[in-house]
Amino acid sequence: MPVHSTTLTHQSHSRTGLNGQLRTYRQVVPPALHLSDSAAASVFRAVRLRGPVGRDVIANVTSLSIATVNRQVIALLDAGLLRERADLAVSGAIGRPRVPVEVNHEPFVTLGIHIGARTTSIVATDLFGRTLDTVETPTPLNAAGPALNSLAHSASRYLRRWHRRRALWVGVSIGGTVDSANGLVDHPRLGWRQAPVGPVLADALGLPVSVAAHVDAMAGAELLLGMRRFAPGTSTSLYVYARETVGYALVIGGRVHCPASGPGTIAPLPVQSELLGGSGQLESSVSDEAVLAAARRLRVLPGVAPANRTGTSTTAMTDLLKVARAGNQQARALLSERARLLGEAVALLRDLLNPDELVVGGQAFTEYPEGMAGVEAAFTARSVLAPRDIRVTAFGNRVQETGAGIISLDALYADPLGAMRRSGALGARLPDTEAEAIAK
């Protein structure tokens, strides 16, 4: 499915909903970021990953009884999340339980928002987690209040494009320290403290909002969406991210580990690289801006001013990659040095945490795949444990968008019927299928 990308500009904003009326309620819901084992979630996941599929197959892959599967399928059909495919029914079969079902994705959309240090991406996502469309807008550099009002206005305008679909949820991924229960964010690079990201967006859009740390969101995408490509057969995974910032997340037993006080930091890990500035710390040595600063010092990219917006930084990085691929040895040396530092950092984390699986993501890894050999070589040389493969994220250069998208879908994947109720997409009462399943 093609993904379109455009750019929005900011306008002033007051806290009004899409219908122009002041919103007086706030729905901020912390993301779960785990593989839910509830009956409804298990059935919906089986259909999402295998559909169109019959109830007997669903029962087999979920280990639920046929009776429980039938109740969940009926409830999900009533909620509009599934639809029957009578045209695919087995010839001669009698009765609706023989009619395959699939995800009814066309009527719905969720909105993901990745707030980066320089650029914010707004993403429309379908129920499969597929990106339908993306727009980018500069992250406002003013105080949190005006900045959030401006971003909320951009999101409101963008959501109006999807008037033919029912919007269900908003998911936000952002750096810094996130209080997911209240949707508050401390973001030193933006100068935000206790910024009401969730409440402002919930008021403006009139939808439930979930907010997560961006590296946790990307790890959640690997867990909940990456399984379409890689079967989840491991119990612990370490996810390492690098672009303009660096970070890591742990997945333990099918759940992203989200400490109440926010994710840990690897930004100040000690490193040694005079070529990349000699700061002695990981993030300030391997970030895009650090690499570009080194390129300016070496006159690999003469005339390129320091970036104050991601658009400028992205263009300069693209130019640097082109120069390296054209054979410039200084450009290659800079990118190889970054690969070495990243590989050694991953090795340190691996030796400390010893996960079953290693995943890396972010443009520092994915925009220059030629550098992965250097990452792996440095990892192997530094790690003191047995050899371990490093897997690059399944989502390539769109990992930020996918991470925001999964936060917008997380509640639906964890509790499909509850999420539909909370979003207002159906009445407050549906048959209590979970209670019935337990009673059986």
Coordinates of C-alpha atoms in Angstrom, one line a residue:
M1 CA 0.0 0.0 0.0
P2 CA 1.6 3.3 -1.0
V3 CA 2.3 5.8 1.8
H4 CA 1.9 9.4 1.1
S5 CA 3.8 12.2 2.9
T6 CA 3.1 15.9 3.0
T7 CA 4.1 18.8 5.3
L8 CA 1.8 20.8 7.5
T9 CA 2.5 24.3 8.9
H10 CA 1.3 25.5 12.4
Q11 CA -1.5 27.8 13.2
S12 CA -2.8 29.1 16.5
H13 CA -5.2 26.7 18.4
S14 CA -7.7 26.8 21.1
R15 CA -9.0 23.7 22.9
T16 CA -12.0 22.8 20.8
G17 CA -13.1 19.5 19.4
L18 CA -13.6 18.6 15.8
N19 CA -17.2 19.9 15.9
G20 CA -16.1 23.3 17.2
Q21 CA -17.5 22.7 20.7
L22 CA -15.3 23.0 23.8
R23 CA -14.3 19.6 25.2
T24 CA -14.6 19.4 28.9
Y25 CA -13.4 15.8 29.4
R26 CA -10.1 14.1 29.0
Q27 CA -9.5 10.5 28.2
V28 CA -5.9 9.5 28.8
V29 CA -5.3 5.8 28.8
P30 CA -1.9 4.3 29.6
P31 CA -0.7 1.8 26.9
A32 CA -0.4 -1.8 27.8
L33 CA 2.2 -2.8 25.2
H34 CA 1.9 -6.6 25.7
L35 CA 0.4 -9.6 24.0
S36 CA -2.9 -9.9 25.8
D37 CA -4.2 -13.3 26.6
S38 CA -7.9 -12.3 27.0
A39 CA -10.3 -14.2 24.9
A40 CA -11.4 -11.3 22.7
A41 CA -7.8 -10.1 22.2
S42 CA -6.6 -13.6 21.3
V43 CA -9.4 -14.1 18.8
F44 CA -8.9 -10.7 17.2
R45 CA -5.1 -11.3 17.0
A46 CA -5.6 -14.7 15.3
V47 CA -8.0 -13.1 12.7
R48 CA -5.6 -10.2 12.2
L49 CA -2.6 -12.4 11.6
R50 CA -4.3 -15.2 9.7
G51 CA -7.6 -14.0 8.2
P52 CA -9.8 -14.7 6.4
V53 CA -10.0 -17.7 8.8
G54 CA -12.6 -20.1 10.1
R55 CA -13.6 -20.5 13.7
D56 CA -12.1 -24.0 13.9
V57 CA -8.7 -22.6 13.0
I58 CA -9.1 -19.7 15.5
A59 CA -9.8 -22.3 18.2
N60 CA -6.8 -24.3 17.3
V61 CA -4.3 -21.4 17.3
T62 CA -5.7 -19.8 20.4
S63 CA -6.4 -23.0 22.4
L64 CA -9.9 -21.6 23.2
S65 CA -13.0 -23.8 23.0
I66 CA -15.2 -23.5 19.9
A67 CA -18.0 -22.2 22.1
T68 CA -15.7 -19.4 23.5
V69 CA -14.5 -18.6 20.0
N70 CA -18.0 -18.4 18.7
R71 CA -19.1 -16.0 21.4
Q72 CA -16.0 -13.7 20.8
V73 CA -16.5 -13.8 17.1
I74 CA -20.2 -12.8 17.5
A75 CA -19.2 -9.9 19.8
L76 CA -16.5 -8.7 17.5
L77 CA -18.9 -8.9 14.5
D78 CA -21.4 -6.9 16.5
A79 CA -18.7 -4.3 17.3
G80 CA -17.9 -3.9 13.6
L81 CA -14.3 -5.1 14.1
L82 CA -14.8 -8.3 12.1
R83 CA -16.9 -9.2 9.0
E84 CA -18.0 -12.5 7.5
R85 CA -16.8 -13.8 4.1
A86 CA -19.7 -15.9 3.0
D87 CA -18.0 -16.0 -0.5
L88 CA -15.2 -18.1 1.0
A89 CA -17.4 -20.6 2.9
V90 CA -16.5 -24.2 2.2
S91 CA -18.8 -25.7 -0.4
G92 CA -21.6 -27.7 1.2
A93 CA -21.0 -26.4 4.7
I94 CA -24.0 -25.5 6.7
G95 CA -24.2 -22.9 9.4
R96 CA -22.5 -19.6 10.1
P97 CA -19.7 -21.1 12.2
R98 CA -18.3 -22.4 8.8
V99 CA -18.2 -18.9 7.3
P100 CA -14.7 -17.4 7.5
V101 CA -14.2 -14.0 9.1
E102 CA -11.6 -11.2 8.6
V103 CA -10.8 -7.8 10.1
N104 CA -13.2 -5.1 9.0
H105 CA -10.6 -2.5 8.5
E106 CA -12.0 0.0 6.0
P107 CA -14.5 1.8 8.3
F108 CA -11.9 2.8 10.9
V109 CA -8.7 4.8 11.4
T110 CA -6.4 5.5 14.3
L111 CA -4.0 8.5 14.6
G112 CA -0.4 8.1 15.6
I113 CA 1.8 11.2 16.5
H114 CA 5.5 10.9 16.9
I115 CA 6.8 14.1 18.5
G116 CA 10.5 14.3 17.6
A117 CA 13.1 16.8 18.8
R118 CA 12.8 18.7 15.5
T119 CA 10.0 17.1 13.4
T120 CA 6.6 15.7 14.3
S121 CA 5.0 13.0 12.2
I122 CA 1.3 12.5 12.1
V123 CA 0.3 9.0 10.9
A124 CA -3.0 7.5 9.9
T125 CA -3.1 3.8 10.6
D126 CA -5.6 1.0 9.9
L127 CA -6.6 -1.9 12.2
F128 CA -3.7 -4.1 10.8
G129 CA -1.2 -1.5 11.9
R130 CA -0.5 -0.4 8.3
T131 CA 0.4 3.2 7.7
L132 CA -2.2 4.7 5.3
D133 CA -0.7 8.2 5.2
T134 CA 1.9 10.4 6.9
V135 CA 2.4 14.1 7.2
E136 CA 5.3 15.9 8.8
T137 CA 5.3 19.3 10.6
P138 CA 8.1 21.1 12.5
T139 CA 8.0 20.5 16.2
P140 CA 7.3 23.9 17.7
L141 CA 10.3 25.2 19.7
N142 CA 8.2 27.5 22.0
A143 CA 6.8 26.7 25.4
A144 CA 4.9 23.5 26.0
G145 CA 1.4 25.1 26.1
P146 CA 1.6 27.0 22.8
A147 CA 3.5 24.1 21.2
L148 CA 0.9 21.5 22.1
N149 CA -2.0 23.7 21.1
S150 CA -0.3 24.1 17.7
L151 CA 0.3 20.4 17.3
A152 CA -3.2 19.6 18.4
H153 CA -4.5 22.0 15.7
S154 CA -2.4 20.3 13.1
A155 CA -3.7 16.9 14.2
S156 CA -7.3 18.2 14.1
R157 CA -6.9 19.5 10.6
Y158 CA -5.3 16.3 9.4
L159 CA -8.0 14.1 11.0
R160 CA -10.7 15.9 9.0
R161 CA -9.2 14.3 5.9
W162 CA -10.4 11.0 7.2
H163 CA -14.1 11.9 7.6
R164 CA -15.1 8.7 5.7
R165 CA -13.6 6.6 8.5
R166 CA -14.4 6.5 12.2
A167 CA -11.4 7.7 14.2
L168 CA -11.0 5.4 17.3
W169 CA -7.9 6.4 19.2
V170 CA -4.8 8.7 19.3
G171 CA -1.3 7.3 20.2
V172 CA 1.6 9.6 20.9
S173 CA 5.3 8.6 21.1
I174 CA 7.8 11.0 22.4
G175 CA 11.3 11.2 23.9
G176 CA 12.0 12.2 27.5
T177 CA 10.2 10.9 30.6
V178 CA 6.6 9.9 30.1
D179 CA 3.9 9.6 32.8
S180 CA 1.6 7.4 30.8
A181 CA -1.1 7.3 33.4
N182 CA -1.7 11.0 33.1
G183 CA -0.2 11.7 29.7
L184 CA 2.4 14.1 31.1
V185 CA 5.9 14.5 29.6
D186 CA 9.3 15.9 30.8
H187 CA 11.3 16.5 27.6
P188 CA 14.6 18.4 28.4
R189 CA 15.6 18.9 24.8
L190 CA 12.3 20.7 24.1
G191 CA 12.3 22.4 27.5
W192 CA 9.0 20.8 28.5
R193 CA 8.3 19.9 32.1
Q194 CA 5.1 18.1 33.1
A195 CA 3.8 19.0 29.6
P196 CA 0.1 17.9 29.4
V197 CA 0.5 16.1 26.0
G198 CA -2.3 13.6 26.6
P199 CA -4.9 16.0 28.1
V200 CA -4.4 18.6 25.4
L201 CA -4.8 16.2 22.5
A202 CA -7.7 14.4 24.2
D203 CA -9.5 17.7 24.6
A204 CA -8.8 18.9 21.1
L205 CA -9.6 15.7 19.3
G206 CA -12.4 14.3 21.5
L207 CA -10.8 10.8 21.4
P208 CA -9.0 8.6 23.9
V209 CA -5.2 9.3 23.9
S210 CA -2.3 7.0 25.0
V211 CA 1.2 8.4 25.4
A212 CA 4.4 6.4 25.5
A213 CA 8.2 6.9 25.4
H214 CA 9.3 6.6 21.8
V215 CA 11.7 3.7 22.3
D216 CA 9.1 1.8 24.2
A217 CA 6.7 2.4 21.3
M218 CA 9.2 1.1 18.8
A219 CA 9.8 -2.0 20.8
G220 CA 6.0 -2.4 21.1
A221 CA 5.8 -2.3 17.3
E222 CA 8.3 -5.1 17.0
L223 CA 6.3 -7.1 19.5
L224 CA 2.8 -6.5 18.3
L225 CA 3.4 -6.0 14.5
G226 CA 6.7 -7.5 13.8
M227 CA 5.3 -10.9 14.5
R228 CA 3.7 -10.8 11.1
R229 CA 7.2 -11.4 9.8
F230 CA 8.9 -13.1 12.7
A231 CA 7.2 -15.6 15.0
P232 CA 7.7 -14.5 18.7
G233 CA 9.6 -17.5 20.0
T234 CA 11.9 -15.7 22.4
S235 CA 11.2 -14.7 26.0
T236 CA 13.4 -11.5 26.2
S237 CA 14.3 -9.0 23.5
L238 CA 16.6 -5.9 23.7
Y239 CA 15.7 -3.1 21.3
V240 CA 18.3 -0.4 20.7
Y241 CA 17.5 2.8 18.9
A242 CA 19.8 5.5 17.4
R243 CA 19.3 8.5 15.3
E244 CA 19.3 12.0 16.8
T245 CA 19.0 10.4 20.2
V246 CA 19.8 7.0 21.5
G247 CA 17.8 4.7 23.7
Y248 CA 16.8 1.1 24.5
A249 CA 13.8 -0.9 25.6
L250 CA 13.4 -4.4 27.0
V251 CA 10.6 -6.9 26.1
I252 CA 10.2 -9.5 28.8
G253 CA 7.7 -12.4 28.4
G254 CA 5.6 -10.7 25.7
R255 CA 5.5 -7.3 27.5
V256 CA 7.5 -4.1 27.0
H257 CA 9.1 -3.2 30.3
C258 CA 8.0 0.3 31.1
P259 CA 9.3 1.5 34.5
A260 CA 7.0 3.9 36.3
S261 CA 9.7 6.6 36.4
G262 CA 10.4 6.3 32.7
P263 CA 12.9 4.4 30.6
G264 CA 16.6 4.3 31.5
T265 CA 19.1 6.2 29.5
I266 CA 22.2 5.1 27.5
A267 CA 23.0 8.6 26.3
P268 CA 26.0 9.2 28.6
L269 CA 27.6 5.8 28.1
P270 CA 31.3 6.3 27.9
V271 CA 32.9 6.1 24.4
Q272 CA 36.2 7.2 22.8
S273 CA 36.2 8.9 19.4
E274 CA 38.2 11.9 18.6
L275 CA 36.9 11.7 15.0
L276 CA 33.3 12.2 16.2
G277 CA 34.0 15.1 18.5
G278 CA 35.6 13.6 21.5
S279 CA 32.7 14.3 23.9
G280 CA 33.2 10.9 25.6
Q281 CA 29.5 10.1 25.6
L282 CA 27.5 7.9 23.3
E283 CA 24.6 10.1 22.2
S284 CA 26.7 13.2 21.6
S285 CA 29.1 11.1 19.5
V286 CA 26.7 9.0 17.3
S287 CA 23.8 11.4 16.8
D288 CA 23.1 12.7 13.3
E289 CA 24.2 16.2 14.3
A290 CA 27.5 14.8 15.8
V291 CA 28.3 13.1 12.5
L292 CA 27.4 16.2 10.5
A293 CA 29.4 18.4 12.8
A294 CA 32.4 16.1 12.1
A295 CA 31.7 16.3 8.4
R296 CA 31.7 20.1 8.5
R297 CA 35.0 20.1 10.4
L298 CA 36.6 17.8 7.8
R299 CA 35.0 19.9 5.0
V300 CA 33.3 16.8 3.6
L301 CA 30.1 18.9 3.3
P302 CA 31.4 22.4 3.0
G303 CA 28.9 25.2 3.4
V304 CA 26.4 23.2 5.4
A305 CA 25.3 25.1 8.4
P306 CA 24.4 23.4 11.7
A307 CA 20.9 22.1 11.6
N308 CA 18.2 23.6 13.8
R309 CA 15.4 21.7 12.1
T310 CA 15.2 18.0 11.2
G311 CA 14.5 18.9 7.6
T312 CA 17.9 20.5 7.3
S313 CA 19.6 17.7 9.2
T314 CA 17.9 15.1 7.1
T315 CA 18.9 16.7 3.9
A316 CA 22.5 17.0 5.1
M317 CA 22.6 13.4 6.2
T318 CA 21.2 12.3 2.8
D319 CA 24.0 14.3 1.1
L320 CA 26.6 12.7 3.4
L321 CA 25.4 9.2 2.6
K322 CA 25.5 10.0 -1.1
V323 CA 29.1 11.3 -0.8
A324 CA 30.1 8.1 1.1
R325 CA 28.5 5.9 -1.5
A326 CA 30.3 7.8 -4.2
G327 CA 33.6 6.7 -2.7
N328 CA 34.6 9.6 -0.4
Q329 CA 36.9 8.0 2.2
Q330 CA 36.4 10.7 4.9
A331 CA 32.6 10.3 4.7
R332 CA 33.0 6.5 4.9
A333 CA 35.3 6.9 7.9
L334 CA 32.8 9.0 9.8
L335 CA 30.0 6.5 9.2
S336 CA 32.3 3.5 10.0
E337 CA 33.3 5.2 13.3
R338 CA 29.6 5.7 14.2
A339 CA 29.0 2.0 13.4
R340 CA 31.9 1.0 15.7
L341 CA 30.6 3.0 18.6
L342 CA 27.1 1.7 18.2
G343 CA 28.3 -1.9 17.9
E344 CA 30.3 -1.6 21.1
A345 CA 27.3 0.0 22.9
V346 CA 25.0 -2.8 21.8
A347 CA 27.6 -5.3 23.0
L348 CA 27.8 -3.6 26.5
L349 CA 24.0 -3.8 26.8
R350 CA 23.9 -7.3 25.6
D351 CA 26.6 -8.5 28.1
L352 CA 24.8 -6.7 30.9
L353 CA 21.2 -7.9 30.2
N354 CA 21.9 -11.0 28.1
P355 CA 18.5 -11.0 26.2
D356 CA 17.4 -13.9 23.9
E357 CA 17.1 -11.5 20.9
L358 CA 18.8 -8.3 19.8
V359 CA 16.9 -5.8 17.6
V360 CA 18.3 -2.4 16.4
G361 CA 16.4 0.4 14.8
G362 CA 16.5 4.0 13.9
Q363 CA 18.1 5.7 10.9
A364 CA 21.6 5.4 12.3
F365 CA 21.2 1.7 11.6
T366 CA 18.8 1.6 8.7
E367 CA 19.7 4.6 6.4
Y368 CA 23.2 3.2 5.8
P369 CA 22.8 -0.6 5.8
E370 CA 26.4 -0.8 4.5
G371 CA 27.4 0.2 8.0
M372 CA 25.8 -2.9 9.7
A373 CA 28.9 -5.0 9.0
G374 CA 30.9 -2.5 11.1
V375 CA 28.2 -2.7 13.8
E376 CA 28.3 -6.4 13.9
A377 CA 32.1 -6.6 13.8
A378 CA 32.4 -4.1 16.7
F379 CA 29.7 -6.0 18.6
T380 CA 31.5 -9.4 18.2
A381 CA 34.9 -7.9 19.1
R382 CA 33.6 -6.2 22.3
S383 CA 31.0 -8.8 23.7
V384 CA 32.4 -11.4 26.1
L385 CA 29.4 -13.7 25.7
A386 CA 28.7 -16.3 23.1
P387 CA 28.0 -15.1 19.5
R388 CA 24.5 -13.6 19.0
D389 CA 22.9 -12.3 15.8
I390 CA 21.7 -8.7 15.6
R391 CA 18.4 -8.2 13.8
V392 CA 17.5 -4.9 12.1
T393 CA 14.0 -3.7 12.7
A394 CA 11.4 -4.9 10.3
F395 CA 10.1 -1.4 9.8
G396 CA 13.2 0.2 8.3
N397 CA 13.2 4.0 8.1
R398 CA 9.5 4.2 9.1
V399 CA 10.1 2.9 12.6
Q400 CA 9.1 6.2 14.3
E401 CA 5.8 6.3 12.4
T402 CA 5.1 2.6 13.2
G403 CA 5.8 3.1 16.8
A404 CA 3.3 6.0 17.1
G405 CA 0.8 3.9 15.1
I406 CA 1.1 0.9 17.5
I407 CA 0.4 3.2 20.5
S408 CA -2.8 4.3 18.7
L409 CA -3.8 0.6 18.3
D410 CA -2.5 -0.8 21.6
A411 CA -5.8 -0.5 23.6
L412 CA -7.7 -2.1 20.7
Y413 CA -5.2 -5.0 20.5
A414 CA -5.3 -5.5 24.3
D415 CA -9.1 -5.2 24.8
P416 CA -10.9 -4.9 21.5
L417 CA -14.4 -4.5 22.9
G418 CA -13.5 -2.3 25.8
A419 CA -11.5 0.0 23.5
M420 CA -14.5 0.3 21.1
R421 CA -16.7 1.2 24.1
R422 CA -14.3 3.8 25.3
S423 CA -13.9 5.3 21.9
G424 CA -17.6 5.8 21.6
A425 CA -17.8 3.6 18.5
L426 CA -20.5 1.4 20.0
G427 CA -23.0 1.4 22.8
A428 CA -22.0 1.1 26.4
R429 CA -23.4 -2.4 26.6
L430 CA -22.2 -5.5 24.8
P431 CA -22.6 -9.1 26.0
D432 CA -20.0 -9.7 28.7
T433 CA -18.2 -12.4 26.7
E434 CA -15.1 -12.4 28.9
A435 CA -17.2 -13.2 32.0
E436 CA -19.1 -15.8 30.1
A437 CA -15.9 -17.4 28.9
I438 CA -14.5 -17.5 32.5
A439 CA -17.8 -19.0 33.8
K440 CA -17.6 -21.8 31.3

